[in-house]
Each structure stands twice: as structure tokens, then as C-alpha cells.
Short mmCIF file of N, CA and C in Angstrom, two decimals:
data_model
loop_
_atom_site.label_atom_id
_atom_site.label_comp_id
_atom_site.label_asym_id
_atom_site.label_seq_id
_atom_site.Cartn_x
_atom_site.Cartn_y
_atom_site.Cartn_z
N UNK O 519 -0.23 39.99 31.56
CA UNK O 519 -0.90 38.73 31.76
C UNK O 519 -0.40 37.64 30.84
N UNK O 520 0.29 38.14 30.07
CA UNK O 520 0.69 36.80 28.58
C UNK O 520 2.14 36.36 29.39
N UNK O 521 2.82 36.52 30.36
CA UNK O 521 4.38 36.26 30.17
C UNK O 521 5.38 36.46 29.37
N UNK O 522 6.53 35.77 29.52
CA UNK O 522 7.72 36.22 28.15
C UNK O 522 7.26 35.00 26.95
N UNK O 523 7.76 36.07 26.05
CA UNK O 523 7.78 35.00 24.79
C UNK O 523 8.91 34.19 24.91
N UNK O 524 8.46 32.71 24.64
CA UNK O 524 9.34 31.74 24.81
C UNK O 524 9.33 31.17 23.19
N UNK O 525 10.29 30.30 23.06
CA UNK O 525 10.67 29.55 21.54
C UNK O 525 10.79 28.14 21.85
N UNK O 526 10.08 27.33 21.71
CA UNK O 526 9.71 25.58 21.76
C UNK O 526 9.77 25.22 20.30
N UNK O 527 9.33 25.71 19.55
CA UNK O 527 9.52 24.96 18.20
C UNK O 527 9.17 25.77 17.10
N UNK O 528 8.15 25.75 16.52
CA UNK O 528 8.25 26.35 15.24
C UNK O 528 6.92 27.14 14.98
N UNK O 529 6.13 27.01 15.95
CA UNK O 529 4.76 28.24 15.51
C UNK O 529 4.40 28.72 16.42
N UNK O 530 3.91 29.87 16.16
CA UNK O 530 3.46 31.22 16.69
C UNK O 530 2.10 30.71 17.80
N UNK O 531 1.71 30.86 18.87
CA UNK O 531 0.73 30.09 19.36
C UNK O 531 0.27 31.53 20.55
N UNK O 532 -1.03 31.78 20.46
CA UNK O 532 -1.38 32.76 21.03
C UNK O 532 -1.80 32.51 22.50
N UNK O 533 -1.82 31.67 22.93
CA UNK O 533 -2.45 31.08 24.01
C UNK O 533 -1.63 31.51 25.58
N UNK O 534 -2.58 32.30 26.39
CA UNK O 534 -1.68 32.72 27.74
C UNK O 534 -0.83 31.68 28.14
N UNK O 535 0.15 32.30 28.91
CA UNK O 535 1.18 31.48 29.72
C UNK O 535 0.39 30.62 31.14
N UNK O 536 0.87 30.15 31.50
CA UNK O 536 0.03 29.49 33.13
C UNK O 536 0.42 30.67 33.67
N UNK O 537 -0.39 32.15 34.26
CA UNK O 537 0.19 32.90 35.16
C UNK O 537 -1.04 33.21 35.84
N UNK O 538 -1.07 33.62 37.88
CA UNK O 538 -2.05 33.89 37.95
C UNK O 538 -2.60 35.13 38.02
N UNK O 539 -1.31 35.75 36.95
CA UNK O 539 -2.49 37.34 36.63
C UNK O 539 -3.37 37.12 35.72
N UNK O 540 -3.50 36.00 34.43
CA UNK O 540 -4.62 36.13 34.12
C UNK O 540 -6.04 35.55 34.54
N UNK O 541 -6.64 36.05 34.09
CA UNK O 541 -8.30 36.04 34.85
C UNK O 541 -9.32 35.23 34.25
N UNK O 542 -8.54 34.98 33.15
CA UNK O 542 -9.84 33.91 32.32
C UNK O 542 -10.71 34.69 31.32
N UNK O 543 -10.43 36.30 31.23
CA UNK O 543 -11.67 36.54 30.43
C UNK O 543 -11.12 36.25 28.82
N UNK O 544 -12.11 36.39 28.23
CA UNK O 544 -11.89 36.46 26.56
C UNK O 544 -10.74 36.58 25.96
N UNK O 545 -9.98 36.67 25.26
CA UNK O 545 -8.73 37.16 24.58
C UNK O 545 -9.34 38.60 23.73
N UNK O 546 -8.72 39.35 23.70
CA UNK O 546 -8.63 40.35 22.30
C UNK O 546 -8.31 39.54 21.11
N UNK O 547 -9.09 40.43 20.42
CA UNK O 547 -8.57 40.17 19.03
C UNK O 547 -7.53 39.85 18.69
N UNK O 548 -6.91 39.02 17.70
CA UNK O 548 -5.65 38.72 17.31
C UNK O 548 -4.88 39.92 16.61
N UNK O 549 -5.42 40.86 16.07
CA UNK O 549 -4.87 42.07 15.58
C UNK O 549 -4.40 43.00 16.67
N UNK O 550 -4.73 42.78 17.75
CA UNK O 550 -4.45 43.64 18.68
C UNK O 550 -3.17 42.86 19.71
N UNK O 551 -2.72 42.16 19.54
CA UNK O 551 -1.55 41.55 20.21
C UNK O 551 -0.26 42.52 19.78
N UNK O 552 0.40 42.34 21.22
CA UNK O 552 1.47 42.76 21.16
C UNK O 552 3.22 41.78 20.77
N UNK O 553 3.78 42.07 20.04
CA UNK O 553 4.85 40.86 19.82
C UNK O 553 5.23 40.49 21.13
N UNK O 554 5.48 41.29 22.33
CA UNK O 554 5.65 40.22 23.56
C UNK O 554 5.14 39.99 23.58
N UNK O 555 3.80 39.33 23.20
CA UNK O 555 2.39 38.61 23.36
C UNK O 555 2.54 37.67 23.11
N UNK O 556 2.90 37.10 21.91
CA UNK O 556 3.41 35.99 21.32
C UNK O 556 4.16 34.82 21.89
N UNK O 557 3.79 33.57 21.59
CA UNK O 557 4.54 32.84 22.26
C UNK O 557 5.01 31.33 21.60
N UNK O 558 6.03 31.15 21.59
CA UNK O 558 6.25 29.34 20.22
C UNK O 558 5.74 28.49 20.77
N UNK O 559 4.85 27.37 19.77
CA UNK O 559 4.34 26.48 20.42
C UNK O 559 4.73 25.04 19.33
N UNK O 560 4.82 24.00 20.10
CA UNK O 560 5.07 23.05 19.01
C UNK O 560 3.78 22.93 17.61
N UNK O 561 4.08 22.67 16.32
CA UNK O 561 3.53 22.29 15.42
C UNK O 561 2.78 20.65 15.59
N UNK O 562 1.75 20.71 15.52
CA UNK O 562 0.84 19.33 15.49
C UNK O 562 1.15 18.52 14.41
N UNK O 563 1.44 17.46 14.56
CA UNK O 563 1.32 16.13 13.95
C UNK O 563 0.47 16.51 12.57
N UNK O 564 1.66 16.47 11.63
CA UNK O 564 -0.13 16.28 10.51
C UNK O 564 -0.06 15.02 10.30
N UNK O 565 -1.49 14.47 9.33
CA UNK O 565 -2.05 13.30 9.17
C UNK O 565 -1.33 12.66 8.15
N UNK O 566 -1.02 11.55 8.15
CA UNK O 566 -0.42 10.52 7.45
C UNK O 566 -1.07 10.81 5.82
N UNK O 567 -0.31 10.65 5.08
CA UNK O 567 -0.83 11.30 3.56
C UNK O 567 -1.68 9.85 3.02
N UNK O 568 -2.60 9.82 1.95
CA UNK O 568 -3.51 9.23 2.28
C UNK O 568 -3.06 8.37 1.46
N UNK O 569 -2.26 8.00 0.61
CA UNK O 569 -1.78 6.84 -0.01
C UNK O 569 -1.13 6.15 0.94
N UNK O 570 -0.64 6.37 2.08
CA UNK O 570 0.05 5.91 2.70
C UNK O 570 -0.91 4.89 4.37
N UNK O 571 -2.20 5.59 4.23
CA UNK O 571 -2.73 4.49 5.23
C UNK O 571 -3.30 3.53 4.66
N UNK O 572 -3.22 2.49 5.37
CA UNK O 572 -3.63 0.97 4.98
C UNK O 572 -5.06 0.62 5.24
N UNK O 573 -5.58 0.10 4.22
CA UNK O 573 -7.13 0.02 4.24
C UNK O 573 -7.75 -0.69 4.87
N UNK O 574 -8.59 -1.08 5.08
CA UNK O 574 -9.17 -2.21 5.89
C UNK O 574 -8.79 -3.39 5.20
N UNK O 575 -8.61 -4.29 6.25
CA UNK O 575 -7.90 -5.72 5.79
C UNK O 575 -9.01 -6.06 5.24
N UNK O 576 -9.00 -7.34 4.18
CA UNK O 576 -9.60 -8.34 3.31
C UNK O 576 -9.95 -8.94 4.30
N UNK O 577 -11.18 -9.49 4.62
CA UNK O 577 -11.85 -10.98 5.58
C UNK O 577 -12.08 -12.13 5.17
N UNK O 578 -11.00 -12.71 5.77
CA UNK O 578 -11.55 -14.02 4.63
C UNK O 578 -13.13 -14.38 4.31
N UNK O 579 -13.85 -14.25 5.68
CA UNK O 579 -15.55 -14.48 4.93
C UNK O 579 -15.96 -13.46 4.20
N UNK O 580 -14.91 -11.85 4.01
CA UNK O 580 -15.97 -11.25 3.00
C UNK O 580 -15.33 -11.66 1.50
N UNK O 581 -14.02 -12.38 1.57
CA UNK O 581 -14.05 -12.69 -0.47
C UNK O 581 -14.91 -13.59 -0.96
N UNK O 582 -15.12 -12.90 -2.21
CA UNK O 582 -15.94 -13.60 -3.06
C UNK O 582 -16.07 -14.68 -3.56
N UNK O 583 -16.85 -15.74 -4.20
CA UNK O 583 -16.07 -17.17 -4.78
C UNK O 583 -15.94 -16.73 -6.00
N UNK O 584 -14.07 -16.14 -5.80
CA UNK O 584 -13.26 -15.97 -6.77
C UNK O 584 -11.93 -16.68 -6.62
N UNK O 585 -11.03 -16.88 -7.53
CA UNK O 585 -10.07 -17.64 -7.85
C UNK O 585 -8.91 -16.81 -8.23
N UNK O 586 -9.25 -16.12 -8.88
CA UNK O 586 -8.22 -14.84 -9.22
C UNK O 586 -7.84 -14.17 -8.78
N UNK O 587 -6.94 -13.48 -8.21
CA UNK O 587 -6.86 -12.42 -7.36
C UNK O 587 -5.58 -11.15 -8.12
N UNK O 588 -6.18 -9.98 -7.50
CA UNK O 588 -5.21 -9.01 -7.93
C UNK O 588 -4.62 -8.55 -6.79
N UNK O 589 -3.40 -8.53 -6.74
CA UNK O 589 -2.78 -7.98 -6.14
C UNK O 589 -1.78 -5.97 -6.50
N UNK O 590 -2.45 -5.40 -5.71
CA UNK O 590 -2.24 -4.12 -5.94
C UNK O 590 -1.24 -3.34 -5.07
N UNK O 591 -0.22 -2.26 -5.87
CA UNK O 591 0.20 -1.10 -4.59
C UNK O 591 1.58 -2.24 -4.86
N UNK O 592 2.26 -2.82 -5.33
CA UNK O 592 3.29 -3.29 -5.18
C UNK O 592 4.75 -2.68 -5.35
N UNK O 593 5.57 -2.50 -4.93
CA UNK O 593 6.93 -1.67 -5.07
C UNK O 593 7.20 -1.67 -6.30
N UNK O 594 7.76 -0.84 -7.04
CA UNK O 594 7.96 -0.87 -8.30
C UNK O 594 9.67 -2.09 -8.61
N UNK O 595 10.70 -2.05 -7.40
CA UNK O 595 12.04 -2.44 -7.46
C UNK O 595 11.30 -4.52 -7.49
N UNK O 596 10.10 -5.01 -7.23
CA UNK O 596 9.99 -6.29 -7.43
C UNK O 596 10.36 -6.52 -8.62
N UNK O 597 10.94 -7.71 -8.78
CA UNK O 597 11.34 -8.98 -10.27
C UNK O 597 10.04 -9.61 -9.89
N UNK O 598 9.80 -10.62 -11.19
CA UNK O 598 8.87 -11.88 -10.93
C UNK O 598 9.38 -12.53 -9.52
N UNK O 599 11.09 -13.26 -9.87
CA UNK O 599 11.58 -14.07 -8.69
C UNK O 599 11.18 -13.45 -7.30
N UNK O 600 11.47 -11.94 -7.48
CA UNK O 600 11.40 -11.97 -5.87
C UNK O 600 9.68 -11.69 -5.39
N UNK O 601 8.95 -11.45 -5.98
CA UNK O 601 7.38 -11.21 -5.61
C UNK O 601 7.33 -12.86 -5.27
N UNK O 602 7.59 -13.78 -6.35
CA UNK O 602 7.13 -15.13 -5.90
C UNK O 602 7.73 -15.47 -4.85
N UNK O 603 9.28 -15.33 -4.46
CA UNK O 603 9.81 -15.69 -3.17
C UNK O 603 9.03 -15.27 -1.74
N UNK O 604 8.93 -14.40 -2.09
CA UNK O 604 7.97 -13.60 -0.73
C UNK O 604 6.30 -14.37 -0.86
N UNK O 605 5.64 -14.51 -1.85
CA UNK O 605 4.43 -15.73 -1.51
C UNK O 605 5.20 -16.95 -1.10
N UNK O 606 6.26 -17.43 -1.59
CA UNK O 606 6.61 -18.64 -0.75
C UNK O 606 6.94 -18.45 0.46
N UNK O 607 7.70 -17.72 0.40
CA UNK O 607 7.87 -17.19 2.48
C UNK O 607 6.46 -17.23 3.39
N UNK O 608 5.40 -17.00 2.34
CA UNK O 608 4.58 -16.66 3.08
C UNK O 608 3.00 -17.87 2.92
N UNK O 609 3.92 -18.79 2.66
CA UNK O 609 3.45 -19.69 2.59
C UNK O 609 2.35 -20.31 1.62
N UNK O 610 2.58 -19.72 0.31
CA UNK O 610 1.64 -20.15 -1.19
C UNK O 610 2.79 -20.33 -2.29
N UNK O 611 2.30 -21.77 -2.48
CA UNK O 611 3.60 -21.98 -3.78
C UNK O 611 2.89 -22.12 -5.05
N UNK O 612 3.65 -22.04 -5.66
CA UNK O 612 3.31 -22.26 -7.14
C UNK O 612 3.24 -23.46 -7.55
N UNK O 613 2.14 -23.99 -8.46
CA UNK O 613 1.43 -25.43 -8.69
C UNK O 613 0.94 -25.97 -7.42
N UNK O 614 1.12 -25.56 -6.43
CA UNK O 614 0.40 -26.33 -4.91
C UNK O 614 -1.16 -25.26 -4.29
N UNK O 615 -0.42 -24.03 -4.37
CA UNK O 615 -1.84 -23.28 -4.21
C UNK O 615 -2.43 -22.29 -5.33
N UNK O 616 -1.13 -21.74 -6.39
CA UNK O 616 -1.62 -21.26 -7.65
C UNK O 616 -1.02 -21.88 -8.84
N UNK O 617 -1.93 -21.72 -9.38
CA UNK O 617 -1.39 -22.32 -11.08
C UNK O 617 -1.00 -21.19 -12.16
N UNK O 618 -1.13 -19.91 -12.38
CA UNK O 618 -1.42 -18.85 -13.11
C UNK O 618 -0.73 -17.40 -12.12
N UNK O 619 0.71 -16.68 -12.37
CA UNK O 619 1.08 -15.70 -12.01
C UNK O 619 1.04 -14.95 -13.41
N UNK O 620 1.25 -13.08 -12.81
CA UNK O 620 1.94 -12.62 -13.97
C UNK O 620 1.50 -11.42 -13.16
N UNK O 621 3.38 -10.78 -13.55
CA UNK O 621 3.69 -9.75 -12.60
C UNK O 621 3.96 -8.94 -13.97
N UNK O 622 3.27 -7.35 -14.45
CA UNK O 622 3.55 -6.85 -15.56
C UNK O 622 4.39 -5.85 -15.31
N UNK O 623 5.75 -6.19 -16.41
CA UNK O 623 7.00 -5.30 -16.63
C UNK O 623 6.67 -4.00 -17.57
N UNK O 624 6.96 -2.97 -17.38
CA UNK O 624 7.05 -2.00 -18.12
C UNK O 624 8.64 -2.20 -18.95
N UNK O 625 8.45 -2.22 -20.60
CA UNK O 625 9.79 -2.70 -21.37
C UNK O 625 10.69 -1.61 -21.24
N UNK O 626 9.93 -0.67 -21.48
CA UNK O 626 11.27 0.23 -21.06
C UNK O 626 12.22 0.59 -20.18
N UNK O 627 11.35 0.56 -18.74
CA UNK O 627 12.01 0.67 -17.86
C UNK O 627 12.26 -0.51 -16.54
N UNK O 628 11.82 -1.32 -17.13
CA UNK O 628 12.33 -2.72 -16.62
C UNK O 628 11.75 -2.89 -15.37
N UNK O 629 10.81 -2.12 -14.63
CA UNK O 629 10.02 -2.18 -13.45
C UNK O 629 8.63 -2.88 -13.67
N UNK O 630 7.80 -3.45 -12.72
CA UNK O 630 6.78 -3.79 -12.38
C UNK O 630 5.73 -2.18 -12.64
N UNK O 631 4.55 -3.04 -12.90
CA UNK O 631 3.51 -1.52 -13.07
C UNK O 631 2.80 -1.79 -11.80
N UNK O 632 3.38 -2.14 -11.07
CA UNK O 632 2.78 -2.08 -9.09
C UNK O 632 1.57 -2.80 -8.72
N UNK O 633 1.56 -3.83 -9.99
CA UNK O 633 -0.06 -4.88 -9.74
C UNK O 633 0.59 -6.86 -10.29
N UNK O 634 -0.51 -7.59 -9.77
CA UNK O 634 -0.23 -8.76 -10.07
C UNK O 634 -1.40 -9.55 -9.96
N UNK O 635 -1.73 -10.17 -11.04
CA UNK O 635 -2.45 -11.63 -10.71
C UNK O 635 -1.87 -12.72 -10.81
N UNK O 636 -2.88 -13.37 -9.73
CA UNK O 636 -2.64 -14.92 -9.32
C UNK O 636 -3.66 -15.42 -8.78
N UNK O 637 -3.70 -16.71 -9.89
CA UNK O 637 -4.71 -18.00 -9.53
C UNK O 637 -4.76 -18.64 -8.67
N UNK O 638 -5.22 -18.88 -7.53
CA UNK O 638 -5.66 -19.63 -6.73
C UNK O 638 -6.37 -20.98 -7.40
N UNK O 639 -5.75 -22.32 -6.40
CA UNK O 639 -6.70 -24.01 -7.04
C UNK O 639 -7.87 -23.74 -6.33
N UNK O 640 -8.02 -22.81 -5.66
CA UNK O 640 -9.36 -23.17 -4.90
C UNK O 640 -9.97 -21.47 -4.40
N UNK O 641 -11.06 -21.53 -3.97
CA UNK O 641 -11.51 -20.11 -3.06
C UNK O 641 -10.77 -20.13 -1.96
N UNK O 642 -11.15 -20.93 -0.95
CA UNK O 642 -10.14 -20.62 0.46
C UNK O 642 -8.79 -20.60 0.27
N UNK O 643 -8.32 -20.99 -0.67
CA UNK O 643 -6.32 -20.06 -0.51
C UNK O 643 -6.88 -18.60 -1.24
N UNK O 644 -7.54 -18.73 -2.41
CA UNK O 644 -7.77 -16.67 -2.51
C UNK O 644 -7.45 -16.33 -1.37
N UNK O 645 -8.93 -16.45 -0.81
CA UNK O 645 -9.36 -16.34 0.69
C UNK O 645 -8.12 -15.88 1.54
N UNK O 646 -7.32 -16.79 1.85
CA UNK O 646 -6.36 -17.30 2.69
C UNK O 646 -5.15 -15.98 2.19
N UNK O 647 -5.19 -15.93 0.88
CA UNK O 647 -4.53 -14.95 0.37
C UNK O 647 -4.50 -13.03 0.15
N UNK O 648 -5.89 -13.19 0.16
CA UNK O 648 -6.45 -11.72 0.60
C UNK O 648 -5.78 -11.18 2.10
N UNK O 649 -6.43 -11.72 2.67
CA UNK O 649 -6.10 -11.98 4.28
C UNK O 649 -4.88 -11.68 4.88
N UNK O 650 -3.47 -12.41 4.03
CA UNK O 650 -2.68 -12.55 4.48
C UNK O 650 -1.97 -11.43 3.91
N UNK O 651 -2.34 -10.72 2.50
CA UNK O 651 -1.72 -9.39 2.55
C UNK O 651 -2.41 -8.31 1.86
N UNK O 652 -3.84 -8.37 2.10
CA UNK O 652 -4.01 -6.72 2.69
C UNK O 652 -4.07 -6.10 3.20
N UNK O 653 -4.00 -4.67 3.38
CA UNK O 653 -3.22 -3.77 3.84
C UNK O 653 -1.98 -3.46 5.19
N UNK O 654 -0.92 -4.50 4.29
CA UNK O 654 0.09 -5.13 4.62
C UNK O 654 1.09 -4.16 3.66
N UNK O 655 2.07 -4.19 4.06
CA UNK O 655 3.65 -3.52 3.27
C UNK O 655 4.57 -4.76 3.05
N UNK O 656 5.15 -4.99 1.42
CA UNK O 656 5.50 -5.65 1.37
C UNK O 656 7.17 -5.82 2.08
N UNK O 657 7.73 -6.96 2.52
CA UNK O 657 9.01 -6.93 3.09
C UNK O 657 10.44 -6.35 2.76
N UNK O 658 10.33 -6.51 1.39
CA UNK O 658 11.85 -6.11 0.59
C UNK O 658 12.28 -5.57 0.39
N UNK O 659 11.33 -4.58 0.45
CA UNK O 659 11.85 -2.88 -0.22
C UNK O 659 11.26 -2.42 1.24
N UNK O 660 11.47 -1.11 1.33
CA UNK O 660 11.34 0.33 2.37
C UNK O 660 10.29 1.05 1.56
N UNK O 661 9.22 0.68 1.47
CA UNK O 661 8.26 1.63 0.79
C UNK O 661 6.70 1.95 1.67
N UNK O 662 6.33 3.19 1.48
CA UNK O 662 4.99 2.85 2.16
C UNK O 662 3.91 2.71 1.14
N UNK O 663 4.31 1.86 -0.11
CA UNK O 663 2.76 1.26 -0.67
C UNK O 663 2.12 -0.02 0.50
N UNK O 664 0.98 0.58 0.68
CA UNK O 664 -0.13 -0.28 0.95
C UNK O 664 -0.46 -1.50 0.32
N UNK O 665 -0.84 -2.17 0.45
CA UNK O 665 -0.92 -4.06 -0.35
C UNK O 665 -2.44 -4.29 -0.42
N UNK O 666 -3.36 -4.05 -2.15
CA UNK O 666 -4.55 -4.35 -1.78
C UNK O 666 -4.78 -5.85 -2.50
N UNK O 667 -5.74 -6.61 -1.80
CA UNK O 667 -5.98 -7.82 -2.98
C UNK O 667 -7.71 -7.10 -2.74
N UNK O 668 -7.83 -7.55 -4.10
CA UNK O 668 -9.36 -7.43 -4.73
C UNK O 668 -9.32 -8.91 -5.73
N UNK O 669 -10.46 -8.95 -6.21
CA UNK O 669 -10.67 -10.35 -7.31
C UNK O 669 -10.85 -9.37 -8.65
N UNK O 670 -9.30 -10.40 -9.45
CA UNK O 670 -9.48 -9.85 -10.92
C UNK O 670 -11.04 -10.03 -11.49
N UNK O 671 -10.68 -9.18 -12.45
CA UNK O 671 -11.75 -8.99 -13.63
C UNK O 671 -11.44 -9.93 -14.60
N UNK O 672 -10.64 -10.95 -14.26
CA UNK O 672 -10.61 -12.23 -15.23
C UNK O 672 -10.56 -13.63 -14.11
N UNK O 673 -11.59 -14.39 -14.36
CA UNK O 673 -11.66 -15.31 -13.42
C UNK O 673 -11.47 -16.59 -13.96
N UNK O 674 -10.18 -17.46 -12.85
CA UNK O 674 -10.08 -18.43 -13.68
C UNK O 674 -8.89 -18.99 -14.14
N UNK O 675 -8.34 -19.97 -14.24
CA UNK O 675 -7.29 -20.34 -15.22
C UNK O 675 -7.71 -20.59 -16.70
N UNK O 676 -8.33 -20.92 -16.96
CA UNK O 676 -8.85 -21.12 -18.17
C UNK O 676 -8.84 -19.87 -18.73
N UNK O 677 -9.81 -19.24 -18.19
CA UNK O 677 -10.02 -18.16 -18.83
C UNK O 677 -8.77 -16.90 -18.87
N UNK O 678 -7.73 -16.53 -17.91
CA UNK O 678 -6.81 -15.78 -18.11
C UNK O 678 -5.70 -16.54 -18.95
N UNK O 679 -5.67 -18.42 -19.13
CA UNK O 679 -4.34 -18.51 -20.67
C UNK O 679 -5.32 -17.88 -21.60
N UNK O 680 -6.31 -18.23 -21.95
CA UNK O 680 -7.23 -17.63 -22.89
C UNK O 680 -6.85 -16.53 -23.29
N UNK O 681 -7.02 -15.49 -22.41
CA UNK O 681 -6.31 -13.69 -22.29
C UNK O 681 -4.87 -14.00 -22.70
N UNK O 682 -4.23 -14.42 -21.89
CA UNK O 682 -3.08 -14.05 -22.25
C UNK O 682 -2.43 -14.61 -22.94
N UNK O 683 -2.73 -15.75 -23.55
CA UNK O 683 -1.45 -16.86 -24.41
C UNK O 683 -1.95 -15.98 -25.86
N UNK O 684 -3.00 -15.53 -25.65
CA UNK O 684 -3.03 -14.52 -27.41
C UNK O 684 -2.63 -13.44 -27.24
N UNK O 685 -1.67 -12.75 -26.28
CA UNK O 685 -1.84 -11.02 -26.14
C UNK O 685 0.26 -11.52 -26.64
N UNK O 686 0.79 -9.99 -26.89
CA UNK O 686 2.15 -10.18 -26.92
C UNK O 686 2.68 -9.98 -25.73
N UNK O 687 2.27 -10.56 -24.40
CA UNK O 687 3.29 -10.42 -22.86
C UNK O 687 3.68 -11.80 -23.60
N UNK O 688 2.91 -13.09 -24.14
CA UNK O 688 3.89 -14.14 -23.76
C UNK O 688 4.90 -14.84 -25.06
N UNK O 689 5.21 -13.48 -25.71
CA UNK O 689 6.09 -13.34 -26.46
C UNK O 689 7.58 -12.69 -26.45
N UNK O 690 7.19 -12.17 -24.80
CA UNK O 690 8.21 -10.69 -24.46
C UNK O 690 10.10 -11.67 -24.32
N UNK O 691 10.57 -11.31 -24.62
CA UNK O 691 12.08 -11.83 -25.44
C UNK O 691 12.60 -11.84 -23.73
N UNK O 692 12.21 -11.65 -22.35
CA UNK O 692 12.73 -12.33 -21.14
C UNK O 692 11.59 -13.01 -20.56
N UNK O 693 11.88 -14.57 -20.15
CA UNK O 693 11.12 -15.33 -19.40
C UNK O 693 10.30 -14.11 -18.19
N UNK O 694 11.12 -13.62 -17.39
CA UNK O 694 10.90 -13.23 -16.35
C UNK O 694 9.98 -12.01 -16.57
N UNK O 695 9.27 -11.95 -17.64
CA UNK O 695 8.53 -10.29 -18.78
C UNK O 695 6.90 -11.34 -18.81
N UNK O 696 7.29 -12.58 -18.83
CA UNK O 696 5.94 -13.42 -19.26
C UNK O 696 4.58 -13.90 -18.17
N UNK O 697 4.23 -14.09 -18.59
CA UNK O 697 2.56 -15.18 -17.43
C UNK O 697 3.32 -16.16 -17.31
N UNK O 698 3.39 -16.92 -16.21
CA UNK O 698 3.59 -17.92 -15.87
C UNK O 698 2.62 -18.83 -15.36
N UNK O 699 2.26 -20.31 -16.29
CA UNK O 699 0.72 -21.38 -16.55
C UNK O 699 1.61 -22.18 -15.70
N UNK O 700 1.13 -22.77 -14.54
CA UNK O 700 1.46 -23.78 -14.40
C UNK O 700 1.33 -25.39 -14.20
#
């Protein structure tokens, strides 16, 4: 009633052949199969690993009236230049919709630590900015980080030169290592 064992792909799959000697009843036990019993069946799809699905997008009516924004999940191969090129591509410039970047370098190894804030002049570019890239992949690189914006835990221009014009990032011996006030 099982047919010949056939080979489709890569797992063992117990399930009768279409034949009409079988009858529909129950199967035996799996201990009781015979190796012609056996038959290959393709392997199922597994699920996308979970760093890798993209979260629910940001709404612009659900951000907060915040100004700050963090940007998370970023490729590690970004420079300052090219993270900012890609907000200008994407239509937010610097001094027109933010005043306050800063993309943090790890000194040793000369990479981004995969996060960024940026000030928004107003709520609706946050807004506008959430929106436009979360859970989005950024363009430049081939990576599957996910893109989250949330609102920093420092709100504000004021208040992040505050933070940072006293910390040693805006001392770091390359422009492109520093906060950028604008």
C-alpha cells in the first residue's frame, strides 16, 4: 500500500503514496515501518530568524511629541558621510530639518555601534522620520538589519549639546568620530 520509495529532497516523510490500494485506515506505528516504506519528501520552509523580520512600521500619529529620535539596527560598514547622504536622499537635510546628528564610532575598530541620534526642528519631521524608516533596510550595504526609530532618552537640542559638548566624543581626534550641532 506505501509504493516505491522515491528521493525529492532531503527528509524522510512517512506519508502513503496516492495509490488505490490504500484504504484510508490509520497508519501503524512508526516503529513498525518497513525501509520500503519510506519515502523523501521536501523539507519546509523554516521561519525567517527573528532579528531579521521587520517590526511594525512607526505611524506617524503614533510618535510622540518628541524631537529626538534614535535611530537603531544600522549596518555596522556606515561612515557619518554616508548615513547622512542616505537622509538626504531621502529627503531630511541637515540645518533644514535637523540640527543635532551623531553616529557613534567604536575607536578601535572604526565601525558604527549600529545606532544614531538626530534632532528634528520640529515633531512632524520626527514624525515624518520614523515613518520613513522603520522597519525599512538600509540601501548601501546588503544586510538584513531591520531599521528601528524610537524617541531618544535625551530630548532636544539643548539638552543633547548639554550631554555631549561635556562627554570626550567631541574631542575624538576625527571630525567624522564627533556630534555634529548645527
Amino acid at each position: 500500500p506505501w509504493g516505491d520509495a522515491t528521493r525529492s529532497s532531503q527528509v524522510l516523510s512517512t506519508q502513503p503514496t496516492a495509490s488505490p490500494a490504500y484504504d484510508g485506515r490509520p497508519l501503524p506505528p512508526a516503529a513498525s515501518y518497513h525501509a520500503e516504506a519510506w519515502q523523501w519528501a521536501p523539507l519546509p520552509s523554516p521561519p525567517p530568524p527573528a532579528h531579521s523580520r521587520a517590526p511594525a512600521r512607526s505611524r506617524y500619529e503614533e510618535w510622540p511629541a518628541a524631537t529626538t529620535a534614535m535611530m537603531q539596527n544600522i549596518p555596522h560598514g556606515y561612515t557619518q558621510q554616508l548615513l547622512l547622504d542616505e537622509l538626504h536622499l531621502n529627503g531630511f537635510q541637515l540645518q533644514a530639518d535637523f540640527d543635532f546628528f551623531y553616529l557613534p564610532i567604536d575607536q578601535s575598530t572604526e565601525a558604527n555601534l549600529g545606532y544614531c541620534f538626530v534632532n528634528f526642528v520640529d515633531v512632524p519631521t520626527a514624525r515624518a522620520f520614523a515613518a520613513r524608516f522603520s522597519g525599512q533596510r538600509m540601501q548601501y550595504f546588503d544586510s538584513d538589519k531591520v531599521v528601528m526609530v524610537v524617541p531618544a532618552s535625551i530630548q532636544g537640542y539643548r539638552e543633547n549639546f548639554a550631554h555631549y559638548s561635556s562627554s570626550h566624543v567631541v574631542t575624538a581626534l576625527l571630525p567624522d568620530h564627533r556630534p555634529i550641532f548645527a
